[in-house]
């Protein structure tokens, strides 16, 4: 499959690899300048007009997932959406075991590659000092999200990843994590402004959020430009502001162990009917509810 | 200005008024079928092709605000966005007085018209039974949002409005409101499913959220179809899930009077540089901060 992708270079020109990590590859490229005869594209890129720059600005950003799994295909397929309510009990009894299964089987390899410095090390924008311990409990790092072209400042999209492996999602955050979360937030913002300040990025040009449900179960924070077009990825029912999590933990009753998995924390989110969460957990629960409502 | 809008009917055909309330008017219409000579449009709609239905499906939804204020123009103008943090203190000392000024001067007339049954009464989808009291503390009603074409089910957008006038925004919600909020949520969902169930809407096809900052300071809830394209209006930094507010109040420490204006509840949101909130409150605060940082 990679071969047939490389063959695309006869119809996509100036293919430039931006990076690769595990099954993920990303590129910049150009569409060949049109017009072409409709009966087939030339095998190589035509000569550029005399005044064109040697390498024109890329007009394509390509993400390749190879080899991809059924989950990848489902994630990007058009499907009916459902809004579900995950109570603390459903989380504990059904969703957490699902997360555990998802974490197994090498699906986090690409994240561990980054943390271990095996891939994308040259892309890292900020990293907490490495500690002597094997896993730095408080460590985190910041690097470009694979969806960013690394160029258009108004669509800046970075990814903050924690080093510890025991926080799978926002559900694992507790009151005792508040000072650490605040510090992490501060560093992410500071590092981004330091790197991109010349291009006009200020602290208040940034939005920080996490996904629930996330695509992978290793805690990570999205850092984006406020001007980035807000689509499904920033929508309520998917994105939760980092600061609103911090505020919620801050005002929550209970001791330091109280947190986002405590009784009373219902999380409402949108999932597709093709997702395993829907098929394995929420659809069966709905059917059972309907059956009870109908007196069966 | 209304006159020149009516004149548009020479280039927009089948103009159909959907409703009007105070300064807001909304319509469905059609673009004249193309092709037209590029040198001007015909003064009246051309004859439809023989098989076309007498009234084709509208392809335009038009909102008219007339007469509009500077605030309206600014709201819809392209502008630089800023992410700001509203602490409980900033809310109390600066934002609440701003809200109070905004509420004055007849800007809520259209909301009161709805609550008093003076306008849009025939559009109301659900309303709690009217009480003997002049203002029903627990009352609320549900009707189509003016941005919905009232037709395309996947872009269903309703507006839930509370009758009481003392809840200006989510900042006024307290722990003691939780049972009322839950009941309101349940009724909104039930009424929507009752009305649109035949067209495939189920309880889990709906998303409920509120805006902060909202456009007007009388508490209201957006009820939308999960398939509605999620743009800026649903984005983190603007939309807050109704259930996440309920959860936050539920787990919050303190007595029944603790709420979304309590110490520790920081709200982070995105505003435009043209907004009064930016110009009057957050920009001066930023300048002061920068000046202190620079040792002046």
Coordinates of C-alpha atoms in Angstrom, one line a residue:
Chain A
X1 CA 0.0 0.0 0.0
X2 CA 2.8 2.4 0.7
X3 CA 4.0 1.6 -2.8
X4 CA 0.8 2.7 -4.4
X5 CA 0.9 5.8 -2.2
X6 CA 4.4 6.7 -3.5
X7 CA 3.0 6.2 -7.0
X8 CA 0.6 9.1 -6.4
X9 CA 3.7 11.3 -6.8
X10 CA 2.9 11.1 -10.5
X11 CA -0.3 13.0 -9.9
X12 CA 0.7 14.8 -6.7
X13 CA 3.9 16.8 -7.0
X14 CA 6.5 18.1 -4.6
X15 CA 5.7 15.4 -2.1
X16 CA 7.6 16.3 1.1
X17 CA 7.6 14.0 4.1
X18 CA 7.1 16.0 7.3
X19 CA 7.5 13.0 9.7
X20 CA 6.6 9.5 10.5
X21 CA 5.8 7.6 13.6
X22 CA 4.6 4.0 13.8
X23 CA 1.7 3.7 11.4
X24 CA 1.3 7.5 10.9
X25 CA 3.0 9.4 8.1
X26 CA 2.5 13.0 7.1
X27 CA 3.4 15.1 4.0
X28 CA 3.0 18.4 2.2
X29 CA 2.4 18.4 -1.5
X30 CA 1.1 20.2 -4.5
X31 CA -1.7 19.6 -6.8
X32 CA -0.4 19.7 -10.3
X33 CA -1.2 23.1 -11.9
X34 CA -4.3 22.8 -14.0
X35 CA -5.6 22.6 -16.7
X36 CA -4.8 19.1 -17.7
X37 CA -6.5 17.2 -20.5
X38 CA -9.4 15.4 -18.9
X39 CA -8.2 12.2 -20.5
X40 CA -5.3 11.5 -18.1
X41 CA -2.6 13.4 -16.2
X42 CA 0.9 13.7 -17.4
X43 CA 3.4 11.3 -15.8
X44 CA 5.6 14.0 -14.4
X45 CA 4.8 17.6 -13.3
X46 CA 4.7 20.1 -16.1
X47 CA 7.2 22.9 -16.2
X48 CA 6.2 25.8 -13.9
X49 CA 5.4 29.1 -15.5
X50 CA 8.6 31.3 -15.7
X51 CA 7.8 33.6 -12.7
X52 CA 6.7 30.8 -10.4
X53 CA 8.9 30.2 -7.4
X54 CA 11.1 27.0 -7.7
X55 CA 9.0 25.3 -5.0
X56 CA 5.5 26.8 -4.8
X57 CA 3.6 26.9 -1.5
X58 CA 2.2 23.5 -0.8
X59 CA -1.6 23.3 -1.2
X60 CA -2.0 19.8 0.2
X61 CA -1.4 18.4 3.6
X62 CA -1.6 14.6 3.5
X63 CA -2.0 12.2 6.4
X64 CA -1.3 8.5 5.7
X65 CA -2.2 5.8 8.2
X66 CA -0.5 2.6 7.1
X67 CA -1.2 -0.2 7.8
X68 CA -4.6 1.0 9.2
X69 CA -7.0 -1.0 11.3
X70 CA -10.8 -1.3 11.2
X71 CA -11.0 1.3 14.0
X72 CA -9.2 3.8 11.8
X73 CA -11.6 3.2 8.9
X74 CA -14.6 3.5 11.2
X75 CA -13.3 6.6 12.8
X76 CA -13.3 8.4 9.5
X77 CA -16.5 6.9 8.0
X78 CA -19.7 8.9 7.8
X79 CA -22.1 7.5 10.4
X80 CA -25.1 8.4 12.5
X81 CA -24.1 10.2 15.7
X82 CA -25.5 9.5 19.1
X83 CA -25.3 11.6 22.3
X84 CA -24.6 9.3 25.3
X85 CA -24.4 9.9 29.1
X86 CA -21.5 8.2 30.8
X87 CA -22.2 8.1 34.5
X88 CA -19.3 7.4 37.0
X89 CA -20.8 3.9 37.3
X90 CA -20.9 3.2 33.6
X91 CA -17.4 4.5 33.4
X92 CA -16.1 2.2 36.2
X93 CA -18.0 -0.9 35.1
X94 CA -18.0 -0.7 31.3
X95 CA -15.9 2.1 29.8
X96 CA -12.7 1.7 31.8
X97 CA -12.4 -2.0 31.0
X98 CA -12.9 -1.0 27.3
X99 CA -10.1 1.6 27.7
X100 CA -7.8 -1.1 29.2
X101 CA -8.4 -3.4 26.2
X102 CA -7.8 -0.5 23.8
X103 CA -4.5 0.4 25.5
X104 CA -3.2 -3.1 24.9
X105 CA -1.9 -4.4 21.6
X106 CA 0.6 -1.8 20.7
X107 CA -1.9 1.0 19.9
X108 CA 0.1 3.4 22.0
X109 CA 3.5 2.6 20.4
X110 CA 3.6 5.9 18.6
X111 CA 3.1 7.8 21.9
X112 CA 5.7 5.8 23.7
X113 CA 8.1 6.4 20.8
X114 CA 7.7 10.1 21.3
X115 CA 8.1 9.9 25.1
X116 CA 11.2 7.7 24.8
X117 CA 12.7 10.1 22.2
X118 CA 12.7 7.4 19.5
X119 CA 10.7 9.5 17.0
X120 CA 9.8 13.1 16.4
X121 CA 12.6 14.1 18.9
X122 CA 13.6 16.9 16.6
X123 CA 10.0 18.2 16.6
X124 CA 9.7 18.6 20.3
X125 CA 8.9 22.3 21.2
X126 CA 9.1 21.9 24.9
X127 CA 10.0 19.1 27.3
X128 CA 10.3 19.1 31.1
X129 CA 13.8 18.3 32.3
X130 CA 14.3 14.5 32.2
X131 CA 14.3 13.0 35.7
X132 CA 16.5 10.2 37.1
X133 CA 13.4 8.1 37.6
X134 CA 12.4 5.8 34.8
X135 CA 9.0 7.6 34.4
X136 CA 8.9 11.2 35.4
X137 CA 5.5 11.5 37.3
X138 CA 5.3 15.2 36.5
X139 CA 6.9 15.2 33.1
X140 CA 5.3 16.3 29.8
X141 CA 6.2 17.5 26.4
X142 CA 4.8 19.6 23.5
X143 CA 5.1 19.0 19.8
X144 CA 3.2 19.7 16.6
X145 CA -0.1 17.8 16.0
X146 CA 0.1 15.6 12.9
X147 CA -2.9 17.6 11.5
X148 CA -1.0 20.9 11.4
X149 CA 0.9 21.8 8.3
X150 CA 3.5 23.4 10.7
X151 CA 3.3 26.6 8.7
X152 CA -0.1 28.4 8.8
X153 CA 0.0 30.2 12.1
X154 CA -3.8 30.7 12.3
X155 CA -4.3 26.9 12.2
X156 CA -1.5 26.2 14.8
X157 CA -2.2 22.9 16.4
X158 CA 0.1 21.4 19.0
X159 CA -0.1 18.3 21.2
X160 CA 0.9 18.2 24.8
X161 CA 1.6 14.7 26.1
X162 CA 2.2 13.6 29.7
X163 CA 5.0 11.2 30.4
X164 CA 3.3 9.2 33.1
X165 CA 1.3 6.2 31.8
X166 CA -1.3 6.0 34.6
X167 CA -3.5 8.9 33.3
X168 CA -5.5 7.4 30.5
X169 CA -8.0 10.2 30.1
X170 CA -9.5 13.1 31.9
X171 CA -11.5 10.6 34.1
X172 CA -8.2 9.9 35.9
X173 CA -7.7 13.5 37.0
X174 CA -8.1 14.2 40.7
X175 CA -8.0 17.2 43.0
X176 CA -4.4 16.5 43.9
X177 CA -3.4 17.0 40.2
X178 CA -4.6 20.6 40.1
X179 CA -1.3 22.3 40.8
X180 CA 0.4 20.0 38.3
X181 CA -2.3 20.7 35.7
X182 CA -1.9 24.5 36.2
X183 CA 1.8 24.3 35.9
X184 CA 1.5 22.2 32.7
X185 CA -1.0 24.7 31.2
X186 CA 1.4 27.6 32.0
X187 CA 4.4 25.8 30.4
X188 CA 2.5 24.8 27.3
X189 CA 1.4 28.4 26.8
X190 CA 4.8 29.9 27.6
X191 CA 6.6 27.5 25.3
X192 CA 4.2 28.1 22.4
X193 CA 4.6 31.9 22.8
X194 CA 8.3 31.6 23.0
X195 CA 8.4 29.5 19.8
X196 CA 5.8 31.4 17.7
X197 CA 5.7 34.8 19.4
X198 CA 7.5 36.4 16.4
X199 CA 4.6 35.3 14.2
X200 CA 2.1 37.1 16.5
X201 CA 1.1 34.3 18.8
X202 CA 0.3 35.6 22.3
X203 CA -0.9 33.8 25.4
X204 CA -4.4 34.9 24.7
X205 CA -4.2 33.6 21.1
X206 CA -4.4 30.0 22.4
X207 CA -7.1 27.6 23.3
X208 CA -6.4 24.4 25.3
X209 CA -8.7 21.5 25.4
X210 CA -8.8 17.7 25.8
X211 CA -11.1 15.2 24.1
X212 CA -13.6 12.9 25.7
X213 CA -13.7 10.3 24.4
X214 CA -10.2 10.7 23.1
X215 CA -8.9 8.7 20.1
X216 CA -6.2 7.1 22.3
X217 CA -6.0 6.5 26.0
X218 CA -2.9 8.3 27.1
X219 CA -3.6 11.8 28.5
X220 CA -2.9 14.6 26.0
X221 CA -3.9 18.2 25.6
X222 CA -4.7 20.0 22.4
X223 CA -3.2 23.5 22.1
X224 CA -4.6 25.4 19.1
X225 CA -4.8 28.9 17.8
X226 CA -8.1 30.7 18.6
X227 CA -8.5 31.5 14.9
X228 CA -8.4 27.8 13.9
X229 CA -11.7 26.9 12.3
X230 CA -13.8 25.2 15.0
X231 CA -15.2 22.0 13.7
X232 CA -16.4 18.8 15.3
X233 CA -13.0 18.4 17.0
X234 CA -13.6 21.5 19.2
X235 CA -17.4 20.9 19.7
X236 CA -19.2 20.4 23.0
X237 CA -19.7 16.7 23.3
X238 CA -16.1 16.1 22.2
X239 CA -13.9 18.8 23.5
X240 CA -13.6 19.9 27.1
X241 CA -11.6 23.1 28.0
X242 CA -8.6 22.3 30.1
X243 CA -9.4 25.1 32.4
X244 CA -12.9 24.0 32.9
X245 CA -11.6 20.6 34.1
X246 CA -9.2 22.4 36.5
X247 CA -12.0 24.6 37.8
X248 CA -14.3 21.6 38.3
X249 CA -11.6 19.8 40.3
X250 CA -10.9 23.0 42.2
X251 CA -14.4 23.5 43.5
X252 CA -15.2 19.8 43.9
X253 CA -16.1 18.6 47.4
X254 CA -14.2 15.7 49.0
X255 CA -10.5 15.0 49.7
X256 CA -7.6 15.1 47.3
X257 CA -8.6 11.7 45.8
X258 CA -11.9 13.0 44.6
X259 CA -11.8 13.6 40.9
X260 CA -13.4 13.2 37.5
X261 CA -14.4 9.6 38.2
X262 CA -16.3 10.5 41.4
X263 CA -20.0 9.8 41.8
X264 CA -22.0 12.6 40.2
X265 CA -19.6 13.4 37.3
X266 CA -21.7 12.5 34.3
X267 CA -20.0 13.0 31.0
X268 CA -22.2 13.6 28.0
X269 CA -20.5 13.1 24.6
X270 CA -21.2 12.3 21.0
X271 CA -20.1 9.0 19.4
X272 CA -20.7 7.3 16.0
X273 CA -22.9 4.3 15.6
X274 CA -19.9 2.5 14.1
X275 CA -17.8 3.0 17.2
X276 CA -17.1 0.1 19.6
X277 CA -18.3 2.2 22.5
X278 CA -21.7 2.4 20.9
X279 CA -21.9 -1.2 19.8
X280 CA -20.6 -2.7 22.9
X281 CA -21.8 -0.5 25.7
X282 CA -24.3 2.2 24.9
X283 CA -26.5 0.6 22.2
X284 CA -27.1 -2.5 24.4
X285 CA -27.9 -0.3 27.4
X286 CA -30.4 1.7 25.3
X287 CA -32.1 -1.4 24.0
X288 CA -32.4 -2.7 27.6
X289 CA -33.9 0.7 28.7
X290 CA -36.4 0.7 25.8
X291 CA -37.4 -2.9 26.6
X292 CA -38.0 -1.9 30.3
X293 CA -40.0 1.2 29.2
X294 CA -42.1 -1.0 27.0
X295 CA -42.9 -3.2 30.0
X296 CA -41.0 -6.3 28.6
Chain B
X1 CA -34.1 49.8 5.1
X2 CA -36.9 47.4 5.2
X3 CA -38.0 48.8 1.9
X4 CA -34.7 48.1 0.2
X5 CA -34.8 44.6 1.6
X6 CA -38.3 44.1 0.1
X7 CA -36.8 45.2 -3.2
X8 CA -34.5 42.3 -3.0
X9 CA -37.5 40.2 -4.0
X10 CA -36.7 41.1 -7.6
X11 CA -33.5 39.0 -7.4
X12 CA -34.5 36.6 -4.6
X13 CA -37.7 34.8 -5.4
X14 CA -40.4 33.0 -3.3
X15 CA -39.6 35.1 -0.2
X16 CA -41.6 33.6 2.6
X17 CA -41.7 35.2 6.0
X18 CA -41.2 32.7 8.9
X19 CA -41.6 35.1 11.7
X20 CA -40.7 38.4 13.3
X21 CA -40.0 39.5 16.8
X22 CA -38.9 43.0 17.7
X23 CA -35.9 43.8 15.5
X24 CA -35.5 40.2 14.2
X25 CA -37.2 38.9 11.0
X26 CA -36.6 35.6 9.3
X27 CA -37.4 34.3 5.8
X28 CA -37.1 31.4 3.4
X29 CA -36.4 32.1 -0.2
X30 CA -35.0 30.9 -3.5
X31 CA -32.1 32.0 -5.6
X32 CA -33.4 32.6 -9.1
X33 CA -32.6 29.5 -11.3
X34 CA -29.4 30.1 -13.3
X35 CA -28.1 30.7 -15.9
X36 CA -28.7 34.3 -16.1
X37 CA -26.9 36.6 -18.5
X38 CA -24.0 38.0 -16.5
X39 CA -25.1 41.5 -17.4
X40 CA -28.0 41.7 -14.9
X41 CA -30.8 39.6 -13.5
X42 CA -34.3 39.6 -14.9
X43 CA -36.7 41.8 -12.9
X44 CA -39.0 38.9 -12.1
X45 CA -38.4 35.1 -11.7
X46 CA -38.3 33.3 -15.0
X47 CA -40.8 30.5 -15.7
X48 CA -39.8 27.3 -14.0
X49 CA -39.1 24.2 -16.1
X50 CA -42.2 22.2 -16.9
X51 CA -41.5 19.4 -14.3
X52 CA -40.5 21.7 -11.5
X53 CA -42.8 21.8 -8.4
X54 CA -44.9 24.9 -8.2
X55 CA -42.8 26.1 -5.2
X56 CA -39.3 24.6 -5.3
X57 CA -37.5 23.8 -2.0
X58 CA -36.1 27.0 -0.6
X59 CA -32.4 27.3 -0.9
X60 CA -32.0 30.4 1.2
X61 CA -32.6 31.1 4.8
X62 CA -32.4 34.8 5.5
X63 CA -32.2 36.6 8.9
X64 CA -32.9 40.3 8.9
X65 CA -32.0 42.5 11.9
X66 CA -33.7 45.8 11.5
X67 CA -33.0 48.4 12.8
X68 CA -29.6 47.0 14.0
X69 CA -27.2 48.5 16.5
X70 CA -23.4 48.8 16.5
X71 CA -23.3 45.7 18.7
X72 CA -25.0 43.7 16.0
X73 CA -22.6 44.9 13.3
X74 CA -19.6 44.1 15.5
X75 CA -20.9 40.7 16.4
X76 CA -20.9 39.6 12.8
X77 CA -17.7 41.4 11.7
X78 CA -14.5 39.6 11.1
X79 CA -12.2 40.3 13.9
X80 CA -9.2 39.0 15.9
X81 CA -10.2 36.6 18.6
X82 CA -8.8 36.5 22.1
X83 CA -9.1 33.8 24.8
X84 CA -9.8 35.4 28.2
X85 CA -10.0 34.0 31.7
X86 CA -12.9 35.3 33.7
X87 CA -12.3 34.6 37.4
X88 CA -15.2 34.9 39.9
X89 CA -13.7 38.2 41.0
X90 CA -13.6 39.7 37.5
X91 CA -17.1 38.4 37.0
X92 CA -18.4 40.1 40.1
X93 CA -16.5 43.4 39.8
X94 CA -16.5 43.9 36.0
X95 CA -18.6 41.5 34.0
X96 CA -21.8 41.5 36.0
X97 CA -22.1 45.3 36.0
X98 CA -21.5 45.1 32.2
X99 CA -24.3 42.5 31.9
X100 CA -26.6 44.8 33.9
X101 CA -26.0 47.7 31.5
X102 CA -26.6 45.3 28.6
X103 CA -29.9 44.1 30.0
X104 CA -31.2 47.7 30.2
X105 CA -32.4 49.7 27.2
X106 CA -34.9 47.3 25.7
X107 CA -32.5 44.7 24.4
X108 CA -34.5 41.9 25.9
X109 CA -37.8 43.1 24.5
X110 CA -37.9 40.2 22.0
X111 CA -37.4 37.6 24.9
X112 CA -40.1 39.2 27.0
X113 CA -42.4 39.3 24.0
X114 CA -42.1 35.5 23.8
X115 CA -42.5 34.9 27.5
X116 CA -45.6 37.1 27.6
X117 CA -47.0 35.4 24.6
X118 CA -47.0 38.6 22.5
X119 CA -45.0 37.1 19.6
X120 CA -44.1 33.6 18.3
X121 CA -46.9 32.1 20.5
X122 CA -47.9 29.8 17.7
X123 CA -44.3 28.5 17.4
X124 CA -44.0 27.4 21.0
X125 CA -43.2 23.6 21.1
X126 CA -43.5 23.2 24.8
X127 CA -44.4 25.4 27.7
X128 CA -44.7 24.6 31.4
X129 CA -48.3 25.2 32.7
X130 CA -48.8 28.9 33.4
X131 CA -48.8 29.7 37.1
X132 CA -51.0 32.1 39.1
X133 CA -47.9 34.1 40.0
X134 CA -46.9 36.9 37.7
X135 CA -43.5 35.2 37.1
X136 CA -43.4 31.5 37.3
X137 CA -40.1 30.8 39.1
X138 CA -39.8 27.3 37.6
X139 CA -41.4 28.0 34.2
X140 CA -39.7 27.6 30.8
X141 CA -40.6 27.2 27.2
X142 CA -39.2 25.8 24.0
X143 CA -39.4 27.1 20.4
X144 CA -37.4 27.1 17.1
X145 CA -34.2 29.1 17.1
X146 CA -34.3 31.8 14.5
X147 CA -31.3 30.3 12.7
X148 CA -33.2 27.1 12.0
X149 CA -35.1 26.8 8.7
X150 CA -37.8 24.7 10.6
X151 CA -37.5 22.0 8.0
X152 CA -34.1 20.3 7.7
X153 CA -34.2 17.8 10.6
X154 CA -30.4 17.3 10.8
X155 CA -30.0 21.0 11.5
X156 CA -32.7 21.1 14.1
X157 CA -32.0 24.0 16.4
X158 CA -34.4 25.0 19.2
X159 CA -34.2 27.5 22.0
X160 CA -35.2 26.9 25.6
X161 CA -36.0 30.0 27.5
X162 CA -36.6 30.3 31.2
X163 CA -39.5 32.5 32.4
X164 CA -37.8 34.0 35.5
X165 CA -35.7 37.1 34.9
X166 CA -33.2 36.7 37.7
X167 CA -30.9 34.2 35.9
X168 CA -28.9 36.2 33.5
X169 CA -26.4 33.6 32.5
X170 CA -24.9 30.3 33.7
X171 CA -23.0 32.4 36.3
X172 CA -26.3 32.7 38.3
X173 CA -26.9 28.9 38.5
X174 CA -26.5 27.5 42.0
X175 CA -26.5 24.1 43.6
X176 CA -30.2 24.5 44.6
X177 CA -31.1 24.8 40.9
X178 CA -29.9 21.3 40.1
X179 CA -33.3 19.5 40.4
X180 CA -34.9 22.3 38.3
X181 CA -32.2 22.1 35.7
X182 CA -32.5 18.3 35.4
X183 CA -36.3 18.6 35.1
X184 CA -36.0 21.3 32.4
X185 CA -33.5 19.2 30.5
X186 CA -35.8 16.2 30.6
X187 CA -38.8 18.2 29.4
X188 CA -36.9 19.8 26.6
X189 CA -35.7 16.4 25.3
X190 CA -39.2 14.9 25.8
X191 CA -41.0 17.7 24.0
X192 CA -38.5 17.6 21.1
X193 CA -38.9 13.9 20.6
X194 CA -42.7 14.2 20.9
X195 CA -42.7 16.8 18.2
X196 CA -40.0 15.5 15.8
X197 CA -40.0 11.8 16.7
X198 CA -41.8 10.9 13.5
X199 CA -38.9 12.3 11.6
X200 CA -36.4 10.2 13.4
X201 CA -35.4 12.4 16.3
X202 CA -34.7 10.3 19.5
X203 CA -33.5 11.5 22.9
X204 CA -29.9 10.6 21.9
X205 CA -30.1 12.6 18.7
X206 CA -29.9 15.8 20.7
X207 CA -27.2 18.0 22.2
X208 CA -28.0 20.7 24.8
X209 CA -25.7 23.5 25.6
X210 CA -25.5 27.1 26.7
X211 CA -23.3 29.9 25.6
X212 CA -20.8 31.8 27.7
X213 CA -20.6 34.6 26.9
X214 CA -24.2 34.5 25.5
X215 CA -25.5 37.1 23.1
X216 CA -28.2 38.3 25.5
X217 CA -28.4 38.0 29.3
X218 CA -31.5 36.0 29.9
X219 CA -30.8 32.4 30.6
X220 CA -31.5 30.2 27.6
X221 CA -30.5 26.7 26.4
X222 CA -29.7 25.6 22.8
X223 CA -31.2 22.2 21.8
X224 CA -29.7 21.0 18.5
X225 CA -29.5 17.8 16.5
X226 CA -26.2 16.0 17.0
X227 CA -25.8 16.0 13.2
X228 CA -25.9 19.8 13.0
X229 CA -22.5 21.0 11.6
X230 CA -20.5 22.0 14.6
X231 CA -19.0 25.5 14.0
X232 CA -17.9 28.3 16.3
X233 CA -21.3 28.3 18.0
X234 CA -20.7 24.8 19.5
X235 CA -16.9 25.3 20.2
X236 CA -15.2 25.0 23.5
X237 CA -14.6 28.6 24.6
X238 CA -18.2 29.5 23.6
X239 CA -20.5 26.5 24.3
X240 CA -20.8 24.7 27.6
X241 CA -22.8 21.4 27.8
X242 CA -25.8 21.8 30.0
X243 CA -25.1 18.5 31.6
X244 CA -21.5 19.5 32.4
X245 CA -22.9 22.5 34.3
X246 CA -25.3 20.3 36.2
X247 CA -22.5 17.9 37.0
X248 CA -20.2 20.7 38.2
X249 CA -23.0 22.1 40.5
X250 CA -23.7 18.5 41.7
X251 CA -20.1 17.7 42.9
X252 CA -19.3 21.3 44.0
X253 CA -18.5 21.7 47.7
X254 CA -20.4 24.2 49.9
X255 CA -24.1 24.8 50.7
X256 CA -27.1 25.2 48.3
X257 CA -26.0 28.8 47.6
X258 CA -22.7 27.7 46.1
X259 CA -22.7 28.0 42.4
X260 CA -21.1 29.0 39.1
X261 CA -20.2 32.4 40.6
X262 CA -18.3 30.9 43.5
X263 CA -14.6 31.4 44.1
X264 CA -12.5 29.0 42.0
X265 CA -14.9 28.9 39.0
X266 CA -12.8 30.4 36.3
X267 CA -14.5 30.6 32.9
X268 CA -12.2 30.7 29.9
X269 CA -13.8 31.9 26.7
X270 CA -13.1 33.4 23.3
X271 CA -14.2 37.0 22.4
X272 CA -13.6 39.3 19.5
X273 CA -11.4 42.4 19.8
X274 CA -14.4 44.5 18.6
X275 CA -16.6 43.3 21.5
X276 CA -17.2 45.7 24.4
X277 CA -16.1 43.0 26.9
X278 CA -12.6 43.1 25.3
X279 CA -12.4 46.8 24.9
X280 CA -13.8 47.7 28.3
X281 CA -12.6 44.9 30.6
X282 CA -10.1 42.4 29.2
X283 CA -7.9 44.6 27.0
X284 CA -7.3 47.2 29.8
X285 CA -6.5 44.4 32.2
X286 CA -4.0 42.9 29.8
X287 CA -2.3 46.2 29.3
X288 CA -2.0 46.7 33.0
X289 CA -0.6 43.1 33.4
X290 CA 2.0 43.7 30.6
X291 CA 2.9 47.0 32.1
X292 CA 3.5 45.4 35.5
X293 CA 5.5 42.6 33.8
X294 CA 7.7 45.2 32.2
X295 CA 8.4 46.7 35.6
X296 CA 6.6 50.0 34.9

